[in-house]
Amino acid sequence: MAQITENTRNEVQEVVYDFFADECEVDVSEISEQTNIIKDLDGDSLMFLELIEIFKKKYSLEIELKTIGKYAVKNPVETIGQLIDMQMLIIEHENHILEIV
Amino acid sequence: MANKVVITGMGIVSSLGLDLDTNWANLVAGKSGIGNITLFDASECQTRIAGELPVRFEEHYKQYIKKRAAGQMTRVTRMCIVAAKDAVTHAGINFEQMDKTRCSVIMGVVSTGNSSVESNTTPQNTVFKSMTNALSAWVSLEYQLMGPNFAINTACASSAYALASGYDLIKNNQADVVIVGGADSIINKEEIEGFNALYAISVQNDPPEKASKPFAADRDGFVIGEGAGVIILESEKNAVRRGATIFAELAGYGLSSEGYNIMAPMKDGEGMAFTMNKALRDTGIAFEEVDYINAHGTSTELNDRYETMAIKRVFGEGAAEIPVSSSKSMLGHTIGAAGTIEGIITVLSIYHDTIPPTINLDHPDPDLDLDYVPHSSRKQEVRIALSNSFGFGGHNACLVFRKY
């Protein structure tokens, strides 16, 4: 499992904000934790997969997409804030994420 | 009111321009869109020429497609979206005021062009770039349309078949509006070498603009073009209700399969003649009513010979009186897009009473003696016009357009 530090959430937030700003052609200042990914940014579900790949490399995570998929179906994400929270859980628990009660 | 099928909007991107008006102006002026290949290094290829879109297309499309979506599309799909959005704008349709379950999309697609010329393909986007239904899917997504939505592949007749299918949807009261079209680009090393191996494309590289010469004695194959054409087909009732400009009527079509050869057309144009006869019979149009034929006219030895023979078979002595021209002399062969692009040119011929020429007909083939409208466009009333498309595998289509 990856080591979570105080800075980790800030790092994750920065990567997520930059990613959406670039892909959706909006200024970073227009993105907040309350921003709705589909309605506000015209985003798509593939972006979630791409972000997982980015974090997988960045933190050398041991995760399988199908595991994340099972978790995401039960815990759908709508906002940027929810997405960051989920990425944090993925980084922290990796393939054990389904064991979170 | 009879349930006529009418054309209310059109969009083209091609080597002659990135919008409808520019394309028409260049076609009427008899300009060639053929030049040296720049999309890849063709220096080792026998054929080094093609009809590429203007270079600025790669900036132009950004006005139409968001970066995120563009990354999931090939160049072919992007061409289609630009032409489709232009056609919808041209038609003045606001889909928010329509029953979207009665609005359809049909695209003629041979391939999406996910070849070696595509760069920056990520594993996540490979499937989206390759799937041949991508063009119709993206158009439906753009407007959230919910009527039937599909792709048709009948080689070089693909988008002519798409028009025929769109006609049927409206005639059978399954749709009020159908966005119909096609897009294609096979300007890549693999396709060029493949067609060279079949002796199907011209190797007269210098000067490029003179290579596509349908019906000429020194023709040596077609020149590959790229582009997209999209037509808005609409029920007359719907078009009149919303006060749309009607550019022409799609009066009907003839489709056939030759069951003969994977590449060569049926001897002496028998299958081509059958298709034109079928189109005229099904639309109830008399031979003498036809004012213009937009030929398939590829600039290959067999097509031009057989198409000429077919026109003579169908129209008899009257064939000599009918202007027949090939847009491929200027655009090259846009493969899956050709049926719609040439359909649009036929519609504009009717709308403007102007027939674009066959350029490069400097040395006419003595065996081919129809009126091919050589060199210059002709101002002439066009009430009824045919547009022919014939594809590898024996897929034939003849569309019949009528002045509205």
Short mmCIF file of C-alpha atoms in Angstrom, two decimals:
data_model
loop_
_atom_site.label_atom_id
_atom_site.label_comp_id
_atom_site.label_asym_id
_atom_site.label_seq_id
_atom_site.Cartn_x
_atom_site.Cartn_y
_atom_site.Cartn_z
CA MET A 1 0.00 0.00 0.00
CA ALA A 2 1.14 3.52 -0.75
CA GLN A 3 2.27 5.79 2.05
CA ILE A 4 -0.33 8.52 2.61
CA THR A 5 1.08 11.84 3.80
CA GLU A 6 -0.45 15.22 4.46
CA ASN A 7 0.64 16.28 1.03
CA THR A 8 -0.95 13.37 -0.81
CA ARG A 9 -4.42 14.89 -1.06
CA ASN A 10 -2.95 18.14 -2.34
CA GLU A 11 -0.95 16.22 -4.94
CA VAL A 12 -3.99 14.25 -6.02
CA GLN A 13 -6.11 17.38 -6.18
CA GLU A 14 -3.53 19.16 -8.33
CA VAL A 15 -3.27 16.24 -10.76
CA VAL A 16 -7.06 15.91 -10.98
CA TYR A 17 -7.61 19.64 -11.49
CA ASP A 18 -4.89 19.89 -14.14
CA PHE A 19 -6.18 16.78 -15.91
CA PHE A 20 -9.75 18.07 -16.18
CA ALA A 21 -8.65 21.58 -17.08
CA ASP A 22 -6.57 20.22 -19.95
CA GLU A 23 -8.98 17.59 -21.22
CA CYS A 24 -12.12 19.71 -20.91
CA GLU A 25 -10.50 22.96 -22.04
CA VAL A 26 -11.44 25.00 -18.97
CA ASP A 27 -9.34 27.16 -16.71
CA VAL A 28 -8.21 25.49 -13.49
CA SER A 29 -9.84 28.34 -11.58
CA GLU A 30 -13.22 27.16 -12.87
CA ILE A 31 -12.83 23.78 -11.17
CA SER A 32 -13.75 23.16 -7.54
CA GLU A 33 -14.58 20.14 -5.43
CA GLN A 34 -18.27 20.81 -6.13
CA THR A 35 -17.84 20.80 -9.92
CA ASN A 36 -20.01 18.13 -11.55
CA ILE A 37 -17.89 16.10 -13.99
CA ILE A 38 -20.61 15.38 -16.53
CA LYS A 39 -22.90 18.39 -16.24
CA ASP A 40 -20.34 21.13 -15.69
CA LEU A 41 -17.31 19.80 -17.56
CA ASP A 42 -18.92 17.60 -20.23
CA GLY A 43 -16.60 14.86 -19.05
CA ASP A 44 -16.91 11.12 -19.60
CA SER A 45 -16.38 7.87 -17.73
CA LEU A 46 -13.14 7.13 -19.58
CA MET A 47 -11.51 10.03 -17.76
CA PHE A 48 -11.83 8.10 -14.54
CA LEU A 49 -9.91 5.18 -16.07
CA GLU A 50 -7.23 7.48 -17.40
CA LEU A 51 -6.77 9.07 -14.00
CA ILE A 52 -6.40 5.67 -12.37
CA GLU A 53 -3.63 4.87 -14.86
CA ILE A 54 -1.92 8.16 -14.00
CA PHE A 55 -2.05 7.47 -10.25
CA LYS A 56 -1.10 3.85 -10.75
CA LYS A 57 2.19 5.01 -12.26
CA LYS A 58 2.69 7.96 -9.92
CA TYR A 59 2.31 5.91 -6.71
CA SER A 60 3.29 2.45 -8.08
CA LEU A 61 -0.10 1.08 -7.09
CA GLU A 62 -1.11 -2.58 -7.16
CA ILE A 63 -4.63 -2.33 -8.49
CA GLU A 64 -6.84 -4.05 -10.99
CA LEU A 65 -9.35 -2.02 -12.91
CA LYS A 66 -12.10 -4.59 -12.44
CA THR A 67 -11.74 -4.18 -8.67
CA ILE A 68 -12.02 -0.43 -8.94
CA GLY A 69 -14.96 -0.91 -11.30
CA LYS A 70 -16.83 -3.01 -8.77
CA TYR A 71 -16.23 -0.38 -6.10
CA ALA A 72 -17.25 2.47 -8.40
CA VAL A 73 -20.54 0.82 -9.36
CA LYS A 74 -21.53 0.77 -5.70
CA ASN A 75 -20.04 4.19 -4.97
CA PRO A 76 -20.75 6.36 -8.00
CA VAL A 77 -18.84 9.59 -8.39
CA GLU A 78 -20.40 12.80 -9.67
CA THR A 79 -18.21 15.64 -8.47
CA ILE A 80 -14.51 16.43 -8.56
CA GLY A 81 -14.41 16.26 -4.76
CA GLN A 82 -15.94 12.79 -4.74
CA LEU A 83 -13.45 11.72 -7.39
CA ILE A 84 -10.51 12.96 -5.33
CA ASP A 85 -11.87 11.13 -2.28
CA MET A 86 -12.13 7.93 -4.27
CA GLN A 87 -8.63 8.30 -5.66
CA MET A 88 -7.37 8.72 -2.11
CA LEU A 89 -9.09 5.49 -1.09
CA ILE A 90 -7.60 3.72 -4.09
CA ILE A 91 -4.13 4.95 -3.24
CA GLU A 92 -4.58 3.95 0.38
CA HIS A 93 -6.24 0.56 -0.05
CA GLU A 94 -5.33 -0.50 -3.59
CA ASN A 95 -6.91 -3.89 -4.35
CA HIS A 96 -8.34 -4.07 -0.84
CA ILE A 97 -10.70 -1.22 -1.53
CA LEU A 98 -13.67 -3.59 -1.68
CA GLU A 99 -13.01 -4.54 1.94
CA ILE A 100 -13.86 -1.05 3.14
CA VAL A 101 -17.14 -1.15 5.02
CA MET B 1 -49.18 16.25 -49.38
CA ALA B 2 -47.23 13.29 -50.74
CA ASN B 3 -44.51 12.11 -48.42
CA LYS B 4 -41.68 13.39 -50.58
CA VAL B 5 -38.08 13.23 -49.40
CA VAL B 6 -36.34 16.56 -49.75
CA ILE B 7 -32.87 17.97 -49.20
CA THR B 8 -32.72 20.90 -46.79
CA GLY B 9 -29.06 21.12 -45.85
CA MET B 10 -25.61 20.09 -47.06
CA GLY B 11 -22.02 20.16 -45.83
CA ILE B 12 -18.76 19.25 -47.55
CA VAL B 13 -15.12 19.20 -46.64
CA SER B 14 -12.80 18.20 -49.47
CA SER B 15 -9.56 19.04 -51.21
CA LEU B 16 -11.43 21.92 -52.83
CA GLY B 17 -12.43 23.57 -49.59
CA LEU B 18 -13.76 23.25 -46.08
CA ASP B 19 -17.27 24.52 -46.71
CA LEU B 20 -20.08 24.10 -49.21
CA ASP B 21 -19.81 27.44 -50.99
CA THR B 22 -16.06 27.19 -51.54
CA ASN B 23 -16.40 23.66 -52.88
CA TRP B 24 -19.15 24.65 -55.30
CA ALA B 25 -17.28 27.73 -56.52
CA ASN B 26 -14.14 25.68 -57.17
CA LEU B 27 -16.06 22.88 -58.88
CA VAL B 28 -17.84 25.31 -61.19
CA ALA B 29 -14.49 26.96 -61.91
CA GLY B 30 -13.04 23.58 -62.87
CA LYS B 31 -10.26 23.64 -60.27
CA SER B 32 -8.33 20.56 -59.25
CA GLY B 33 -7.81 19.62 -55.60
CA ILE B 34 -5.09 17.12 -56.39
CA GLY B 35 -1.54 17.71 -55.18
CA ASN B 36 1.51 15.96 -53.78
CA ILE B 37 0.88 13.80 -50.73
CA THR B 38 1.88 15.50 -47.48
CA LEU B 39 0.12 13.31 -44.92
CA PHE B 40 3.00 10.83 -44.94
CA ASP B 41 6.32 10.36 -46.72
CA ALA B 42 5.22 8.97 -50.07
CA SER B 43 8.60 9.32 -51.75
CA GLU B 44 9.00 5.55 -52.06
CA CYS B 45 5.48 4.99 -53.40
CA GLN B 46 4.62 4.62 -57.08
CA THR B 47 1.76 7.05 -56.51
CA ARG B 48 2.73 10.25 -54.72
CA ILE B 49 -0.38 12.36 -55.33
CA ALA B 50 -3.82 12.63 -53.78
CA GLY B 51 -6.63 15.06 -53.07
CA GLU B 52 -5.86 16.04 -49.48
CA LEU B 53 -7.87 18.50 -47.43
CA PRO B 54 -6.30 21.93 -47.04
CA VAL B 55 -3.70 21.78 -44.27
CA ARG B 56 -5.68 24.23 -42.16
CA PHE B 57 -8.33 21.54 -41.54
CA GLU B 58 -6.38 20.47 -38.46
CA GLU B 59 -7.04 23.91 -36.96
CA HIS B 60 -10.46 24.37 -38.58
CA TYR B 61 -12.07 21.36 -36.89
CA LYS B 62 -11.31 22.79 -33.46
CA GLN B 63 -14.18 25.23 -33.91
CA TYR B 64 -16.49 22.23 -34.17
CA ILE B 65 -15.12 19.53 -31.88
CA LYS B 66 -13.91 19.71 -28.30
CA LYS B 67 -10.38 18.54 -27.66
CA ARG B 68 -11.47 15.61 -25.51
CA ALA B 69 -13.81 14.21 -28.19
CA ALA B 70 -11.36 14.98 -31.01
CA GLY B 71 -8.78 12.77 -29.29
CA GLN B 72 -11.19 9.86 -29.51
CA MET B 73 -11.76 10.41 -33.23
CA THR B 74 -9.72 9.80 -36.35
CA ARG B 75 -9.23 12.46 -39.00
CA VAL B 76 -12.04 10.77 -40.97
CA THR B 77 -14.47 11.05 -38.08
CA ARG B 78 -13.50 14.67 -37.52
CA MET B 79 -14.18 15.43 -41.20
CA CYS B 80 -17.59 13.86 -40.83
CA ILE B 81 -18.47 15.89 -37.75
CA VAL B 82 -17.47 19.17 -39.42
CA ALA B 83 -19.55 18.38 -42.52
CA ALA B 84 -22.48 17.20 -40.41
CA LYS B 85 -22.54 20.30 -38.23
CA ASP B 86 -22.30 22.52 -41.30
CA ALA B 87 -25.18 20.61 -42.90
CA VAL B 88 -27.36 20.98 -39.81
CA THR B 89 -26.58 24.70 -39.67
CA HIS B 90 -27.29 24.99 -43.40
CA ALA B 91 -30.67 23.31 -42.85
CA GLY B 92 -31.48 25.65 -39.96
CA ILE B 93 -32.70 22.75 -37.85
CA ASN B 94 -33.14 23.13 -34.12
CA PHE B 95 -33.37 19.56 -32.88
CA GLU B 96 -34.60 20.80 -29.50
CA GLN B 97 -37.86 21.68 -31.23
CA MET B 98 -38.21 18.26 -32.86
CA ASP B 99 -39.14 14.74 -31.83
CA LYS B 100 -35.63 13.34 -31.52
CA THR B 101 -36.89 9.76 -31.71
CA ARG B 102 -37.77 10.54 -35.33
CA CYS B 103 -34.34 11.95 -36.21
CA SER B 104 -31.83 9.46 -37.56
CA VAL B 105 -28.23 9.22 -38.69
CA ILE B 106 -26.86 6.96 -41.42
CA MET B 107 -23.24 7.12 -42.53
CA GLY B 108 -21.49 5.37 -45.37
CA VAL B 109 -18.18 4.22 -43.97
CA VAL B 110 -15.53 2.02 -45.51
CA SER B 111 -13.12 2.55 -42.65
CA THR B 112 -12.46 5.21 -40.07
CA GLY B 113 -8.88 5.54 -41.29
CA ASN B 114 -7.24 4.43 -38.07
CA SER B 115 -4.03 3.81 -39.98
CA SER B 116 -0.35 4.65 -39.58
CA VAL B 117 -1.05 8.33 -40.32
CA GLU B 118 -3.03 8.62 -37.06
CA SER B 119 -0.85 9.92 -34.25
CA ASN B 120 -1.32 9.98 -30.50
CA THR B 121 -3.59 6.96 -30.39
CA THR B 122 -3.82 5.76 -26.80
CA PRO B 123 -4.97 2.25 -25.90
CA GLN B 124 -8.16 3.74 -24.46
CA ASN B 125 -9.00 5.40 -27.76
CA THR B 126 -8.06 2.63 -30.17
CA VAL B 127 -11.49 1.03 -30.17
CA PHE B 128 -13.36 4.32 -30.54
CA LYS B 129 -11.11 5.33 -33.41
CA SER B 130 -11.51 2.05 -35.25
CA MET B 131 -15.20 1.24 -34.88
CA THR B 132 -16.94 1.95 -38.17
CA ASN B 133 -20.12 3.11 -36.46
CA ALA B 134 -18.13 5.94 -34.84
CA LEU B 135 -19.20 8.52 -37.43
CA SER B 136 -22.91 8.02 -37.04
CA ALA B 137 -22.56 7.56 -33.29
CA TRP B 138 -20.71 10.85 -32.78
CA VAL B 139 -23.22 12.75 -34.94
CA SER B 140 -26.11 11.35 -32.91
CA LEU B 141 -24.28 12.22 -29.68
CA GLU B 142 -23.79 15.78 -30.85
CA TYR B 143 -27.54 16.35 -31.08
CA GLN B 144 -28.75 13.57 -28.73
CA LEU B 145 -30.75 11.99 -31.56
CA MET B 146 -32.67 8.82 -30.79
CA GLY B 147 -33.89 7.51 -34.14
CA PRO B 148 -32.18 4.61 -35.96
CA ASN B 149 -28.45 5.23 -36.20
CA PHE B 150 -26.10 3.05 -38.21
CA ALA B 151 -23.27 2.71 -40.74
CA ILE B 152 -23.29 1.15 -44.17
CA ASN B 153 -20.30 -0.27 -46.02
CA THR B 154 -20.68 -0.94 -49.72
CA ALA B 155 -17.19 0.26 -50.70
CA CYS B 156 -17.23 3.25 -53.04
CA ALA B 157 -21.03 3.26 -53.09
CA SER B 158 -21.33 3.38 -49.28
CA SER B 159 -22.74 6.85 -48.83
CA ALA B 160 -25.00 6.50 -51.87
CA TYR B 161 -26.48 3.47 -50.12
CA ALA B 162 -26.76 5.60 -46.98
CA LEU B 163 -28.83 8.13 -48.93
CA ALA B 164 -31.06 5.34 -50.25
CA SER B 165 -31.56 4.01 -46.73
CA GLY B 166 -32.35 7.48 -45.43
CA TYR B 167 -34.89 7.87 -48.20
CA ASP B 168 -36.56 4.64 -47.10
CA LEU B 169 -36.74 5.70 -43.45
CA ILE B 170 -38.63 8.84 -44.41
CA LYS B 171 -40.80 7.19 -47.07
CA ASN B 172 -41.80 4.50 -44.59
CA ASN B 173 -42.63 7.15 -42.00
CA GLN B 174 -39.92 5.96 -39.61
CA ALA B 175 -38.21 9.34 -39.49
CA ASP B 176 -38.80 13.03 -40.16
CA VAL B 177 -35.14 13.93 -40.56
CA VAL B 178 -32.17 11.77 -41.47
CA ILE B 179 -28.59 13.05 -41.36
CA VAL B 180 -26.94 11.09 -44.14
CA GLY B 181 -23.37 11.14 -45.32
CA GLY B 182 -19.99 9.61 -45.57
CA ALA B 183 -16.36 10.40 -44.89
CA ASP B 184 -13.17 8.75 -45.95
CA SER B 185 -9.44 9.05 -46.20
CA ILE B 186 -7.26 6.22 -47.44
CA ILE B 187 -4.24 8.44 -47.97
CA ASN B 188 -1.76 6.24 -46.14
CA LYS B 189 1.16 4.09 -47.26
CA GLU B 190 -0.62 0.77 -46.82
CA GLU B 191 -3.63 1.71 -48.96
CA ILE B 192 -1.57 3.44 -51.65
CA GLU B 193 0.69 0.40 -52.01
CA GLY B 194 -2.34 -1.89 -52.02
CA PHE B 195 -4.09 0.03 -54.79
CA ASN B 196 -0.82 0.32 -56.71
CA ALA B 197 -0.56 -3.46 -56.59
CA LEU B 198 -4.02 -3.64 -58.16
CA TYR B 199 -3.05 -1.10 -60.86
CA ALA B 200 -6.14 0.81 -59.80
CA ILE B 201 -4.67 4.26 -59.13
CA SER B 202 -2.87 6.72 -61.33
CA VAL B 203 0.90 6.91 -61.30
CA GLN B 204 1.01 10.09 -63.40
CA ASN B 205 2.48 12.10 -60.55
CA ASP B 206 3.58 15.15 -62.44
CA PRO B 207 1.74 17.45 -62.63
CA PRO B 208 -0.63 16.19 -59.92
CA GLU B 209 -3.62 18.27 -60.98
CA LYS B 210 -3.66 16.64 -64.43
CA ALA B 211 -3.67 13.01 -63.26
CA SER B 212 -7.40 12.44 -62.77
CA LYS B 213 -8.77 12.42 -66.31
CA PRO B 214 -12.01 10.47 -66.58
CA PHE B 215 -13.00 9.44 -70.11
CA ALA B 216 -9.60 10.49 -71.52
CA ALA B 217 -7.54 8.22 -73.76
CA ASP B 218 -4.50 8.50 -71.46
CA ARG B 219 -6.29 7.80 -68.17
CA ASP B 220 -4.43 5.30 -65.99
CA GLY B 221 -6.46 4.91 -62.82
CA PHE B 222 -8.21 6.93 -60.17
CA VAL B 223 -6.60 9.46 -57.88
CA ILE B 224 -7.32 9.03 -54.19
CA GLY B 225 -9.16 11.90 -52.55
CA GLU B 226 -10.37 12.43 -49.00
CA GLY B 227 -13.28 14.30 -47.53
CA ALA B 228 -16.78 14.16 -46.14
CA GLY B 229 -20.21 15.00 -47.40
CA VAL B 230 -23.38 15.20 -45.34
CA ILE B 231 -26.94 15.79 -46.52
CA ILE B 232 -30.00 16.55 -44.43
CA LEU B 233 -32.86 14.48 -45.77
CA GLU B 234 -36.23 15.56 -44.51
CA SER B 235 -39.87 14.73 -45.11
CA GLU B 236 -41.45 17.42 -47.26
CA LYS B 237 -44.11 17.86 -44.61
CA ASN B 238 -41.57 18.56 -41.88
CA ALA B 239 -39.50 20.87 -44.09
CA VAL B 240 -42.55 22.91 -45.13
CA ARG B 241 -43.82 23.08 -41.54
CA ARG B 242 -40.63 24.73 -40.34
CA GLY B 243 -40.21 26.90 -43.44
CA ALA B 244 -36.95 25.33 -44.57
CA THR B 245 -35.27 26.03 -47.88
CA ILE B 246 -35.69 22.96 -50.07
CA PHE B 247 -32.77 22.49 -52.46
CA ALA B 248 -34.11 19.48 -54.36
CA GLU B 249 -36.08 16.29 -53.97
CA LEU B 250 -34.50 12.85 -53.70
CA ALA B 251 -36.98 11.16 -56.02
CA GLY B 252 -35.70 7.63 -55.57
CA TYR B 253 -32.89 5.26 -56.32
CA GLY B 254 -31.79 2.01 -57.86
CA LEU B 255 -29.51 -0.41 -56.04
CA SER B 256 -28.09 -3.67 -57.27
CA SER B 257 -25.35 -6.19 -56.76
CA GLU B 258 -23.49 -7.66 -59.69
CA GLY B 259 -22.51 -11.03 -58.20
CA TYR B 260 -19.69 -11.02 -60.70
CA ASN B 261 -16.22 -10.00 -59.54
CA ILE B 262 -14.59 -8.56 -56.42
CA MET B 263 -13.00 -5.72 -58.40
CA ALA B 264 -14.07 -5.51 -62.04
CA PRO B 265 -17.48 -4.25 -63.09
CA MET B 266 -19.77 -6.55 -65.07
CA LYS B 267 -18.76 -6.71 -68.73
CA ASP B 268 -20.02 -3.94 -71.00
CA GLY B 269 -21.63 -2.13 -68.08
CA GLU B 270 -24.51 -4.55 -67.81
CA GLY B 271 -24.85 -4.16 -64.04
CA MET B 272 -24.50 -0.37 -64.21
CA ALA B 273 -27.23 -0.19 -66.87
CA PHE B 274 -29.50 -2.44 -64.83
CA THR B 275 -29.07 -0.10 -61.84
CA MET B 276 -29.87 3.07 -63.79
CA ASN B 277 -32.87 1.40 -65.40
CA LYS B 278 -34.09 0.27 -62.01
CA ALA B 279 -33.77 3.79 -60.61
CA LEU B 280 -35.72 5.31 -63.47
CA ARG B 281 -38.38 2.61 -63.44
CA ASP B 282 -38.91 2.86 -59.68
CA THR B 283 -39.21 6.64 -59.79
CA GLY B 284 -41.44 6.61 -62.87
CA ILE B 285 -39.13 8.99 -64.72
CA ALA B 286 -38.91 8.75 -68.50
CA PHE B 287 -35.47 8.52 -70.16
CA GLU B 288 -35.97 11.80 -71.99
CA GLU B 289 -36.61 13.66 -68.74
CA VAL B 290 -33.02 13.19 -67.50
CA ASP B 291 -31.04 16.41 -67.89
CA TYR B 292 -27.70 15.44 -66.33
CA ILE B 293 -25.74 12.45 -65.07
CA ASN B 294 -23.08 12.90 -62.42
CA ALA B 295 -20.99 9.89 -63.38
CA HIS B 296 -19.05 7.57 -61.14
CA GLY B 297 -16.32 8.48 -63.66
CA THR B 298 -13.27 7.21 -61.84
CA SER B 299 -10.62 7.62 -64.55
CA THR B 300 -9.99 3.86 -64.65
CA GLU B 301 -9.94 2.02 -67.94
CA LEU B 302 -12.86 -0.25 -67.16
CA ASN B 303 -15.19 2.01 -65.21
CA ASP B 304 -15.24 4.82 -67.74
CA ARG B 305 -15.63 2.45 -70.68
CA TYR B 306 -18.40 0.42 -69.06
CA GLU B 307 -20.22 3.40 -67.58
CA THR B 308 -20.33 4.99 -71.02
CA MET B 309 -21.63 1.74 -72.50
CA ALA B 310 -24.21 1.51 -69.72
CA ILE B 311 -25.51 5.01 -70.34
CA LYS B 312 -25.87 4.18 -74.03
CA ARG B 313 -27.70 0.95 -73.18
CA VAL B 314 -30.17 2.82 -71.00
CA PHE B 315 -30.75 5.95 -73.02
CA GLY B 316 -30.11 4.67 -76.53
CA GLU B 317 -29.68 7.43 -79.10
CA GLY B 318 -30.74 9.95 -76.46
CA ALA B 319 -27.51 9.28 -74.53
CA ALA B 320 -25.59 11.67 -76.76
CA GLU B 321 -27.86 14.52 -75.66
CA ILE B 322 -27.32 14.07 -71.91
CA PRO B 323 -24.44 15.94 -70.26
CA VAL B 324 -22.34 13.50 -68.21
CA SER B 325 -19.55 14.80 -65.99
CA SER B 326 -17.16 13.42 -63.42
CA SER B 327 -16.50 15.36 -60.23
CA LYS B 328 -13.64 12.95 -59.53
CA SER B 329 -11.64 14.78 -62.20
CA MET B 330 -11.35 17.58 -59.64
CA LEU B 331 -11.75 15.92 -56.23
CA GLY B 332 -10.25 12.53 -56.86
CA HIS B 333 -12.08 9.50 -55.55
CA THR B 334 -13.26 10.03 -51.99
CA ILE B 335 -14.28 6.35 -51.66
CA GLY B 336 -16.89 6.02 -48.91
CA ALA B 337 -17.70 9.72 -49.07
CA ALA B 338 -18.07 9.86 -52.85
CA GLY B 339 -21.74 8.93 -53.01
CA THR B 340 -22.80 11.81 -50.81
CA ILE B 341 -20.29 14.36 -52.04
CA GLU B 342 -21.36 13.70 -55.61
CA GLY B 343 -24.99 13.63 -54.50
CA ILE B 344 -24.50 17.14 -53.12
CA ILE B 345 -22.87 18.27 -56.37
CA THR B 346 -25.85 16.86 -58.26
CA VAL B 347 -28.29 18.69 -55.99
CA LEU B 348 -26.38 21.94 -56.45
CA SER B 349 -26.37 21.40 -60.22
CA ILE B 350 -30.16 21.28 -60.08
CA TYR B 351 -30.45 24.19 -57.64
CA HIS B 352 -28.12 26.47 -59.62
CA ASP B 353 -28.91 25.08 -63.10
CA THR B 354 -25.17 24.66 -63.60
CA ILE B 355 -23.27 21.53 -64.55
CA PRO B 356 -19.68 21.25 -63.29
CA PRO B 357 -17.18 20.02 -65.86
CA THR B 358 -14.97 17.02 -66.40
CA ILE B 359 -11.52 18.55 -66.35
CA ASN B 360 -8.33 17.17 -67.91
CA LEU B 361 -10.21 15.78 -70.89
CA ASP B 362 -7.50 17.00 -73.24
CA HIS B 363 -7.23 13.74 -75.17
CA PRO B 364 -10.67 12.16 -75.37
CA ASP B 365 -10.83 8.39 -75.71
CA PRO B 366 -12.13 7.86 -79.26
CA ASP B 367 -14.29 4.98 -78.02
CA LEU B 368 -16.03 7.16 -75.45
CA ASP B 369 -18.24 9.62 -77.22
CA LEU B 370 -20.79 11.06 -74.81
CA ASP B 371 -21.05 14.73 -73.87
CA TYR B 372 -18.69 14.78 -70.88
CA VAL B 373 -18.89 18.55 -70.33
CA PRO B 374 -15.14 18.95 -70.92
CA HIS B 375 -13.01 21.65 -69.31
CA SER B 376 -15.71 24.21 -68.37
CA SER B 377 -18.95 24.20 -66.45
CA ARG B 378 -22.17 24.72 -68.33
CA LYS B 379 -25.19 26.87 -67.50
CA GLN B 380 -28.21 24.78 -68.35
CA GLU B 381 -31.57 24.00 -66.79
CA VAL B 382 -31.36 20.78 -64.79
CA ARG B 383 -34.69 19.38 -63.64
CA ILE B 384 -33.81 15.74 -63.14
CA ALA B 385 -30.33 14.38 -62.55
CA LEU B 386 -28.79 11.02 -61.75
CA SER B 387 -25.76 10.35 -59.58
CA ASN B 388 -23.98 7.02 -60.11
CA SER B 389 -21.82 5.16 -57.59
CA PHE B 390 -20.25 1.77 -58.17
CA GLY B 391 -18.16 -0.07 -55.58
CA PHE B 392 -15.61 -2.88 -55.49
CA GLY B 393 -17.53 -6.08 -54.91
CA GLY B 394 -20.27 -5.11 -57.35
CA HIS B 395 -22.24 -2.67 -55.19
CA ASN B 396 -24.13 -0.36 -57.54
CA ALA B 397 -26.23 2.68 -56.76
CA CYS B 398 -28.00 5.25 -58.86
CA LEU B 399 -29.68 8.17 -57.09
CA VAL B 400 -32.37 10.26 -58.76
CA PHE B 401 -32.71 13.91 -57.82
CA ARG B 402 -35.48 16.23 -59.01
CA LYS B 403 -35.90 20.00 -58.97
CA TYR B 404 -38.33 21.06 -56.25
#
